[in-house]
Amino acid sequence: MTAQTKSNPGNYFEDFSIGMELVHATPQTVTEGDIALYRALTGNRYAQYSSAEFARAAGLPGLAIDPIHAFHVVFGKSVPDISLNAVANLGYADGRIRRPIMPGDTLNTVSEVIGMKENSNKRTGVVWVRTRGFNQNGIEVMSFVRWVMVNKWEEDSAVPPAHIPDLPEAVPGSELEGFAPMEDWDFALAGSPYGYEDYEIGEKINHVDGMTVEEAEHQIATRLYQNTAKVHFDAHGQKSSRFGKRLIYGGVVISIARSLAFNGLANAGQVLAINGGTHASPLFAGDTIYAWSEVLDKADLSDKAGALRLRLVAVKDQDPGAFAYKTGDGKYADGVLLDFDYWASIPKLSGR
Amino acid sequence: MTAQTKSNPGNYFEDFSIGMELVHATPQTVTEGDIALYRALTGNRYAQYSSAEFARAAGLPGLAIDPIHAFHVVFGKSVPDISLNAVANLGYADGRIRRPIMPGDTLNTVSEVIGMKENSNKRTGVVWVRTRGFNQNGIEVMSFVRWVMVNKWEEDSAVPPAHIPDLPEAVPGSELEGFAPMEDWDFALAGSPYGYEDYEIGEKINHVDGMTVEEAEHQIATRLYQNTAKVHFDAHGQKSSRFGKRLIYGGVVISIARSLAFNGLANAGQVLAINGGTHASPLFAGDTIYAWSEVLDKADLSDKAGALRLRLVAVKDQDPGAFAYKTGDGKYADGVLLDFDYWASIPKLSGR
Amino acid sequence: MTAQTKSNPGNYFEDFSIGMELVHATPQTVTEGDIALYRALTGNRYAQYSSAEFARAAGLPGLAIDPIHAFHVVFGKSVPDISLNAVANLGYADGRIRRPIMPGDTLNTVSEVIGMKENSNKRTGVVWVRTRGFNQNGIEVMSFVRWVMVNKWEEDSAVPPAHIPDLPEAVPGSELEGFAPMEDWDFALAGSPYGYEDYEIGEKINHVDGMTVEEAEHQIATRLYQNTAKVHFDAHGQKSSRFGKRLIYGGVVISIARSLAFNGLANAGQVLAINGGTHASPLFAGDTIYAWSEVLDKADLSDKAGALRLRLVAVKDQDPGAFAYKTGDGKYADGVLLDFDYWASIPKLSGR
């Protein structure tokens, strides 16, 4: 009898095919315990994810799971099937948070392969999947596309013809859904007087504060989402890797940068869509994250609410007020960790 | 358009005025998730905050939030408005925990400026505030005074005449409220046979055990309370500070010292009042906290319950059985971290 | 008045007697907050402890506490009375998890001394206790025997005659109880297609993945269970100890090894019995845990479910695929941390 046969080898490029559906394991019930931990690990302060009363006044059913938190949970489920053998996580697109996720909800995750392309080196290929999160009633709560570079089993194996999916540059503002109606909104309790009308396209916001990440913190956070990618946990195994140490899960950077963004965007707590995201450079324990944002677009949602399309840039060990982004040749500047493009709802000042 | 204008600059001495009310942001719903985290971060074992059945037998509505935990939450809310530009947290006084805080309660915080005094250097001043915590029904659950030294915008700005509030040396025992009636109290389950009658004024108690604090632990704890003071989180920014590294939030020291105090004061779990507190020296990651207590006073509460006024002294990297406190010149001895004066209820042995 | 008299000195060999009952302090209500923390600290993914719906489909009342989590809580209560002065934790036997432990349950712990034997050096002795965990209704939820080497007060004190209890090598498969009926079991959601029939006695499984443990992580986990053994927390005090640093609680190794075992045993999530356990060598912060398992026995439970008796071996900083265990002389091989013998239920493939 052979050993190892019962452990999960993950999928390689040849194991995928267009249209293939992958039902991911370990559905996860998210609870108030998860909310407390997410706050403690990221510094989350957005009022609708901090106070049940504030959330209800805004029109949510109660104290909800932060959408980015739920995104990490849904993403985490897909790792053992999609990216266990990934060489790189290349990008996200067309992410839509369709409705609030509440304590007690159980998140189930299913992915469909929507694109494949072998690389010219024939040793790797790119796989595009649409990953959907459902609640315990089978209702879709979110959906996003991601693409990863995965290893092939063999260089000379036959592969299907390249198919690259059409992906929108951003979710159209007119398609945003699931936002709180914001009939009632207490700006003082939310932590900022600035509403929809105060933000202008092109405006940059320095979030000022910094947060240093320790090994224990990113490991605890990444396990909270049941993301088991080895590179985040196995210091011994990572000694022989390119960086020689554990890499911090990119979702940790997203969440901390979003929490830092409270300082300047306190009313823009509810993420509605993820238009794109690039992890420009790796984060390691001991590094300090800072962040700045740029307003890319605005969308009218209702009489009471609008949405901001924001570029959130996380940088490492440097003043975010320098607004480091890209150099002349289009490459990311030194120390840029994350380039994250998303929509968030924000109350209007008018009509209150 | 200018950057940074939407981030919170905090308040400087000139921004305050006597009688000014500050409504603090990000009300926080505390849950069983917070209780689990508080226990895991501090080692809290007081039975009425560990067991729902023990709590109900003692006359509490159920498994409650430890009052010191709630104090950190209320305190944390006030940081962005009161002490973001603080040079030093100088003291606490007249703190009263008025009623139990239960899972599901949402804590709102409001402060009133009750004192101001410019320092002779004209670059800083002291501001006294009374901070009140309310639950979701608008009922005051706690109240305390604290004072901080804050920077001035300008040396030659006009300032109001000095006004220093009258503060009690301690909350009178006769004014303690919100304590569990303790009709039923199982001393074995609480972890100690010693009741009200066993403690004598002047008695010192060595709590023996030590607890080392890691960077990840104090950061997670401080974020649990949504306290965002930069000095606790930003290792990069702190490199150029006086100590060159992150400082641990004083509330972490209070909570761990209180947890260590279980060993000798297991029945005195419910804090009713905070008479005063001084953070005598800073704590850094890697340091080990030990604690000892002195009984300062006793107060009769009912046939079943009394209260002890206790001085809790936390020391660093040394035997707490040496009872280090102050030197001949009235200064704190080397290694003293915390001098915390409080009232806690304790069951009587008589009449059981 | 003397200091220190109110702190707990723990029990020494002479303080124990056969038949003595010890009611342990600080009953603990376990909640959804504890479940979230346990997952975040260990990486637990077994579906019946991750999803409320999966748990109910399997026949559990809902999202339950992982039995090993509950074991640590019950064990932790016994530390101040049984092993505060322990020189070594020598072993476990006859552990039975009798029924599911649910959020909201309060765990009470009582131990009975069932064996004592002075060592030939007359400075230490071995004490055997049976520790029982009860829920808030007084119903026994688990029971196990453990034995520890404790110090004596004095070399020449009189001791009772040696009494060594009869302990089973393993809980008989026919006596397993409390398992979920598994009428409905979704193998895809559980994360593995392998059921009862797929595992053969003698089969070894390489769990592949590794997890590095940081000081903050093991301290947070150990406090979650209210285990207060000084060696895990007091870096200053440990400087003068044999290893010169903090030791990681053995329960942390058990839980992480069990979580790693998901990769190969995903359907064997519910631990029913602990037959034995040896902590072969200490774990320190920064070490990486890997694990492998061997199927020791199988037991028929019902038409839908069986049980596997498994040896779980945790190793440090080495490939678990080498299946390191014991050397020719019967001693544990270098790097072996844990030898843990237990029963877990697993669904049958037949009849679905």
JSON list of N, CA and C in Angstrom, two decimals, chain A residues 93-135:
[
{"chain": "A", "resi": 93, "resn": "ALA", "atom": "N", "xyz": [-11.09, 40.14, -11.17]},
{"chain": "A", "resi": 93, "resn": "ALA", "atom": "CA", "xyz": [-11.94, 41.03, -11.96]},
{"chain": "A", "resi": 93, "resn": "ALA", "atom": "C", "xyz": [-13.41, 40.72, -11.70]},
{"chain": "A", "resi": 94, "resn": "ASP", "atom": "N", "xyz": [-14.24, 41.68, -12.02]},
{"chain": "A", "resi": 94, "resn": "ASP", "atom": "CA", "xyz": [-15.69, 41.51, -12.02]},
{"chain": "A", "resi": 94, "resn": "ASP", "atom": "C", "xyz": [-16.22, 40.90, -10.72]},
{"chain": "A", "resi": 95, "resn": "GLY", "atom": "N", "xyz": [-15.70, 41.39, -9.61]},
{"chain": "A", "resi": 95, "resn": "GLY", "atom": "CA", "xyz": [-16.17, 40.91, -8.31]},
{"chain": "A", "resi": 95, "resn": "GLY", "atom": "C", "xyz": [-17.40, 41.67, -7.88]},
{"chain": "A", "resi": 96, "resn": "ARG", "atom": "N", "xyz": [-18.44, 40.95, -7.50]},
{"chain": "A", "resi": 96, "resn": "ARG", "atom": "CA", "xyz": [-19.69, 41.59, -7.10]},
{"chain": "A", "resi": 96, "resn": "ARG", "atom": "C", "xyz": [-20.15, 41.00, -5.78]},
{"chain": "A", "resi": 97, "resn": "ILE", "atom": "N", "xyz": [-20.35, 41.90, -4.81]},
{"chain": "A", "resi": 97, "resn": "ILE", "atom": "CA", "xyz": [-20.90, 41.48, -3.52]},
{"chain": "A", "resi": 97, "resn": "ILE", "atom": "C", "xyz": [-22.39, 41.75, -3.63]},
{"chain": "A", "resi": 98, "resn": "ARG", "atom": "N", "xyz": [-23.19, 40.71, -3.72]},
{"chain": "A", "resi": 98, "resn": "ARG", "atom": "CA", "xyz": [-24.58, 40.89, -4.09]},
{"chain": "A", "resi": 98, "resn": "ARG", "atom": "C", "xyz": [-25.52, 41.20, -2.93]},
{"chain": "A", "resi": 99, "resn": "ARG", "atom": "N", "xyz": [-25.18, 40.71, -1.77]},
{"chain": "A", "resi": 99, "resn": "ARG", "atom": "CA", "xyz": [-26.08, 40.99, -0.63]},
{"chain": "A", "resi": 99, "resn": "ARG", "atom": "C", "xyz": [-25.31, 40.83, 0.67]},
{"chain": "A", "resi": 100, "resn": "PRO", "atom": "N", "xyz": [-25.84, 41.39, 1.76]},
{"chain": "A", "resi": 100, "resn": "PRO", "atom": "CA", "xyz": [-25.14, 41.31, 3.05]},
{"chain": "A", "resi": 100, "resn": "PRO", "atom": "C", "xyz": [-25.00, 39.86, 3.51]},
{"chain": "A", "resi": 101, "resn": "ILE", "atom": "N", "xyz": [-23.89, 39.57, 4.13]},
{"chain": "A", "resi": 101, "resn": "ILE", "atom": "CA", "xyz": [-23.64, 38.26, 4.73]},
{"chain": "A", "resi": 101, "resn": "ILE", "atom": "C", "xyz": [-23.72, 38.45, 6.24]},
{"chain": "A", "resi": 102, "resn": "MET", "atom": "N", "xyz": [-24.61, 37.66, 6.86]},
{"chain": "A", "resi": 102, "resn": "MET", "atom": "CA", "xyz": [-24.93, 37.87, 8.27]},
{"chain": "A", "resi": 102, "resn": "MET", "atom": "C", "xyz": [-24.35, 36.76, 9.15]},
{"chain": "A", "resi": 103, "resn": "PRO", "atom": "N", "xyz": [-24.12, 37.07, 10.44]},
{"chain": "A", "resi": 103, "resn": "PRO", "atom": "CA", "xyz": [-23.69, 36.02, 11.36]},
{"chain": "A", "resi": 103, "resn": "PRO", "atom": "C", "xyz": [-24.69, 34.86, 11.34]},
{"chain": "A", "resi": 104, "resn": "GLY", "atom": "N", "xyz": [-24.19, 33.66, 11.28]},
{"chain": "A", "resi": 104, "resn": "GLY", "atom": "CA", "xyz": [-25.04, 32.49, 11.18]},
{"chain": "A", "resi": 104, "resn": "GLY", "atom": "C", "xyz": [-25.15, 31.97, 9.76]},
{"chain": "A", "resi": 105, "resn": "ASP", "atom": "N", "xyz": [-24.82, 32.81, 8.79]},
{"chain": "A", "resi": 105, "resn": "ASP", "atom": "CA", "xyz": [-24.82, 32.34, 7.40]},
{"chain": "A", "resi": 105, "resn": "ASP", "atom": "C", "xyz": [-23.67, 31.36, 7.19]},
{"chain": "A", "resi": 106, "resn": "THR", "atom": "N", "xyz": [-23.92, 30.38, 6.34]},
{"chain": "A", "resi": 106, "resn": "THR", "atom": "CA", "xyz": [-22.88, 29.44, 5.96]},
{"chain": "A", "resi": 106, "resn": "THR", "atom": "C", "xyz": [-22.51, 29.70, 4.50]},
{"chain": "A", "resi": 107, "resn": "LEU", "atom": "N", "xyz": [-21.22, 29.90, 4.26]},
{"chain": "A", "resi": 107, "resn": "LEU", "atom": "CA", "xyz": [-20.75, 30.20, 2.92]},
{"chain": "A", "resi": 107, "resn": "LEU", "atom": "C", "xyz": [-20.28, 28.94, 2.21]},
{"chain": "A", "resi": 108, "resn": "ASN", "atom": "N", "xyz": [-20.88, 28.65, 1.07]},
{"chain": "A", "resi": 108, "resn": "ASN", "atom": "CA", "xyz": [-20.49, 27.57, 0.18]},
{"chain": "A", "resi": 108, "resn": "ASN", "atom": "C", "xyz": [-19.87, 28.18, -1.06]},
{"chain": "A", "resi": 109, "resn": "THR", "atom": "N", "xyz": [-18.90, 27.49, -1.64]},
{"chain": "A", "resi": 109, "resn": "THR", "atom": "CA", "xyz": [-18.17, 28.07, -2.75]},
{"chain": "A", "resi": 109, "resn": "THR", "atom": "C", "xyz": [-18.06, 27.08, -3.91]},
{"chain": "A", "resi": 110, "resn": "VAL", "atom": "N", "xyz": [-18.32, 27.59, -5.10]},
{"chain": "A", "resi": 110, "resn": "VAL", "atom": "CA", "xyz": [-18.23, 26.80, -6.32]},
{"chain": "A", "resi": 110, "resn": "VAL", "atom": "C", "xyz": [-17.47, 27.65, -7.35]},
{"chain": "A", "resi": 111, "resn": "SER", "atom": "N", "xyz": [-16.58, 27.01, -8.09]},
{"chain": "A", "resi": 111, "resn": "SER", "atom": "CA", "xyz": [-15.87, 27.73, -9.16]},
{"chain": "A", "resi": 111, "resn": "SER", "atom": "C", "xyz": [-16.13, 27.05, -10.50]},
{"chain": "A", "resi": 112, "resn": "GLU", "atom": "N", "xyz": [-16.11, 27.87, -11.55]},
{"chain": "A", "resi": 112, "resn": "GLU", "atom": "CA", "xyz": [-16.22, 27.36, -12.91]},
{"chain": "A", "resi": 112, "resn": "GLU", "atom": "C", "xyz": [-15.00, 27.85, -13.70]},
{"chain": "A", "resi": 113, "resn": "VAL", "atom": "N", "xyz": [-14.40, 26.96, -14.45]},
{"chain": "A", "resi": 113, "resn": "VAL", "atom": "CA", "xyz": [-13.25, 27.35, -15.27]},
{"chain": "A", "resi": 113, "resn": "VAL", "atom": "C", "xyz": [-13.78, 28.08, -16.50]},
{"chain": "A", "resi": 114, "resn": "ILE", "atom": "N", "xyz": [-13.32, 29.31, -16.69]},
{"chain": "A", "resi": 114, "resn": "ILE", "atom": "CA", "xyz": [-13.84, 30.12, -17.80]},
{"chain": "A", "resi": 114, "resn": "ILE", "atom": "C", "xyz": [-12.75, 30.53, -18.78]},
{"chain": "A", "resi": 115, "resn": "GLY", "atom": "N", "xyz": [-11.51, 30.14, -18.51]},
{"chain": "A", "resi": 115, "resn": "GLY", "atom": "CA", "xyz": [-10.44, 30.48, -19.44]},
{"chain": "A", "resi": 115, "resn": "GLY", "atom": "C", "xyz": [-9.21, 29.65, -19.17]},
{"chain": "A", "resi": 116, "resn": "MET", "atom": "N", "xyz": [-8.44, 29.37, -20.22]},
{"chain": "A", "resi": 116, "resn": "MET", "atom": "CA", "xyz": [-7.19, 28.62, -20.09]},
{"chain": "A", "resi": 116, "resn": "MET", "atom": "C", "xyz": [-6.25, 29.06, -21.19]},
{"chain": "A", "resi": 117, "resn": "LYS", "atom": "N", "xyz": [-4.99, 29.15, -20.87]},
{"chain": "A", "resi": 117, "resn": "LYS", "atom": "CA", "xyz": [-3.99, 29.50, -21.88]},
{"chain": "A", "resi": 117, "resn": "LYS", "atom": "C", "xyz": [-2.64, 28.97, -21.42]},
{"chain": "A", "resi": 118, "resn": "GLU", "atom": "N", "xyz": [-2.08, 28.08, -22.21]},
{"chain": "A", "resi": 118, "resn": "GLU", "atom": "CA", "xyz": [-0.74, 27.56, -21.90]},
{"chain": "A", "resi": 118, "resn": "GLU", "atom": "C", "xyz": [0.28, 28.67, -22.11]},
{"chain": "A", "resi": 119, "resn": "ASN", "atom": "N", "xyz": [1.29, 28.73, -21.26]},
{"chain": "A", "resi": 119, "resn": "ASN", "atom": "CA", "xyz": [2.36, 29.70, -21.49]},
{"chain": "A", "resi": 119, "resn": "ASN", "atom": "C", "xyz": [3.35, 29.16, -22.51]},
{"chain": "A", "resi": 120, "resn": "SER", "atom": "N", "xyz": [4.11, 30.07, -23.10]},
{"chain": "A", "resi": 120, "resn": "SER", "atom": "CA", "xyz": [4.99, 29.67, -24.20]},
{"chain": "A", "resi": 120, "resn": "SER", "atom": "C", "xyz": [6.10, 28.72, -23.71]},
{"chain": "A", "resi": 121, "resn": "ASN", "atom": "N", "xyz": [6.42, 28.78, -22.41]},
{"chain": "A", "resi": 121, "resn": "ASN", "atom": "CA", "xyz": [7.44, 27.86, -21.88]},
{"chain": "A", "resi": 121, "resn": "ASN", "atom": "C", "xyz": [6.93, 26.43, -21.77]},
{"chain": "A", "resi": 122, "resn": "LYS", "atom": "N", "xyz": [5.65, 26.23, -21.98]},
{"chain": "A", "resi": 122, "resn": "LYS", "atom": "CA", "xyz": [4.99, 24.92, -21.90]},
{"chain": "A", "resi": 122, "resn": "LYS", "atom": "C", "xyz": [5.09, 24.25, -20.52]},
{"chain": "A", "resi": 123, "resn": "ARG", "atom": "N", "xyz": [5.64, 24.93, -19.57]},
{"chain": "A", "resi": 123, "resn": "ARG", "atom": "CA", "xyz": [5.71, 24.34, -18.22]},
{"chain": "A", "resi": 123, "resn": "ARG", "atom": "C", "xyz": [4.61, 24.84, -17.31]},
{"chain": "A", "resi": 124, "resn": "THR", "atom": "N", "xyz": [4.00, 25.94, -17.72]},
{"chain": "A", "resi": 124, "resn": "THR", "atom": "CA", "xyz": [2.93, 26.53, -16.90]},
{"chain": "A", "resi": 124, "resn": "THR", "atom": "C", "xyz": [1.82, 27.00, -17.82]},
{"chain": "A", "resi": 125, "resn": "GLY", "atom": "N", "xyz": [0.70, 27.32, -17.21]},
{"chain": "A", "resi": 125, "resn": "GLY", "atom": "CA", "xyz": [-0.41, 27.90, -17.95]},
{"chain": "A", "resi": 125, "resn": "GLY", "atom": "C", "xyz": [-1.22, 28.79, -17.04]},
{"chain": "A", "resi": 126, "resn": "VAL", "atom": "N", "xyz": [-2.08, 29.57, -17.65]},
{"chain": "A", "resi": 126, "resn": "VAL", "atom": "CA", "xyz": [-2.95, 30.45, -16.86]},
{"chain": "A", "resi": 126, "resn": "VAL", "atom": "C", "xyz": [-4.37, 29.89, -16.90]},
{"chain": "A", "resi": 127, "resn": "VAL", "atom": "N", "xyz": [-5.00, 29.85, -15.72]},
{"chain": "A", "resi": 127, "resn": "VAL", "atom": "CA", "xyz": [-6.37, 29.37, -15.62]},
{"chain": "A", "resi": 127, "resn": "VAL", "atom": "C", "xyz": [-7.23, 30.50, -15.04]},
{"chain": "A", "resi": 128, "resn": "TRP", "atom": "N", "xyz": [-8.36, 30.79, -15.72]},
{"chain": "A", "resi": 128, "resn": "TRP", "atom": "CA", "xyz": [-9.32, 31.77, -15.22]},
{"chain": "A", "resi": 128, "resn": "TRP", "atom": "C", "xyz": [-10.52, 31.02, -14.62]},
{"chain": "A", "resi": 129, "resn": "VAL", "atom": "N", "xyz": [-10.92, 31.42, -13.43]},
{"chain": "A", "resi": 129, "resn": "VAL", "atom": "CA", "xyz": [-12.14, 30.81, -12.86]},
{"chain": "A", "resi": 129, "resn": "VAL", "atom": "C", "xyz": [-13.08, 31.91, -12.38]},
{"chain": "A", "resi": 130, "resn": "ARG", "atom": "N", "xyz": [-14.37, 31.61, -12.50]},
{"chain": "A", "resi": 130, "resn": "ARG", "atom": "CA", "xyz": [-15.35, 32.44, -11.80]},
{"chain": "A", "resi": 130, "resn": "ARG", "atom": "C", "xyz": [-15.75, 31.69, -10.55]},
{"chain": "A", "resi": 131, "resn": "THR", "atom": "N", "xyz": [-15.55, 32.33, -9.41]},
{"chain": "A", "resi": 131, "resn": "THR", "atom": "CA", "xyz": [-15.84, 31.71, -8.12]},
{"chain": "A", "resi": 131, "resn": "THR", "atom": "C", "xyz": [-17.09, 32.38, -7.55]},
{"chain": "A", "resi": 132, "resn": "ARG", "atom": "N", "xyz": [-18.02, 31.54, -7.12]},
{"chain": "A", "resi": 132, "resn": "ARG", "atom": "CA", "xyz": [-19.28, 32.06, -6.56]},
{"chain": "A", "resi": 132, "resn": "ARG", "atom": "C", "xyz": [-19.43, 31.59, -5.13]},
{"chain": "A", "resi": 133, "resn": "GLY", "atom": "N", "xyz": [-19.88, 32.52, -4.29]},
{"chain": "A", "resi": 133, "resn": "GLY", "atom": "CA", "xyz": [-20.20, 32.17, -2.90]},
{"chain": "A", "resi": 133, "resn": "GLY", "atom": "C", "xyz": [-21.70, 32.17, -2.72]},
{"chain": "A", "resi": 134, "resn": "PHE", "atom": "N", "xyz": [-22.20, 31.12, -2.07]},
{"chain": "A", "resi": 134, "resn": "PHE", "atom": "CA", "xyz": [-23.64, 30.97, -1.82]},
{"chain": "A", "resi": 134, "resn": "PHE", "atom": "C", "xyz": [-23.87, 30.89, -0.32]},
{"chain": "A", "resi": 135, "resn": "ASN", "atom": "N", "xyz": [-25.03, 31.33, 0.11]},
{"chain": "A", "resi": 135, "resn": "ASN", "atom": "CA", "xyz": [-25.36, 31.12, 1.51]},
{"chain": "A", "resi": 135, "resn": "ASN", "atom": "C", "xyz": [-26.10, 29.79, 1.69]}
]
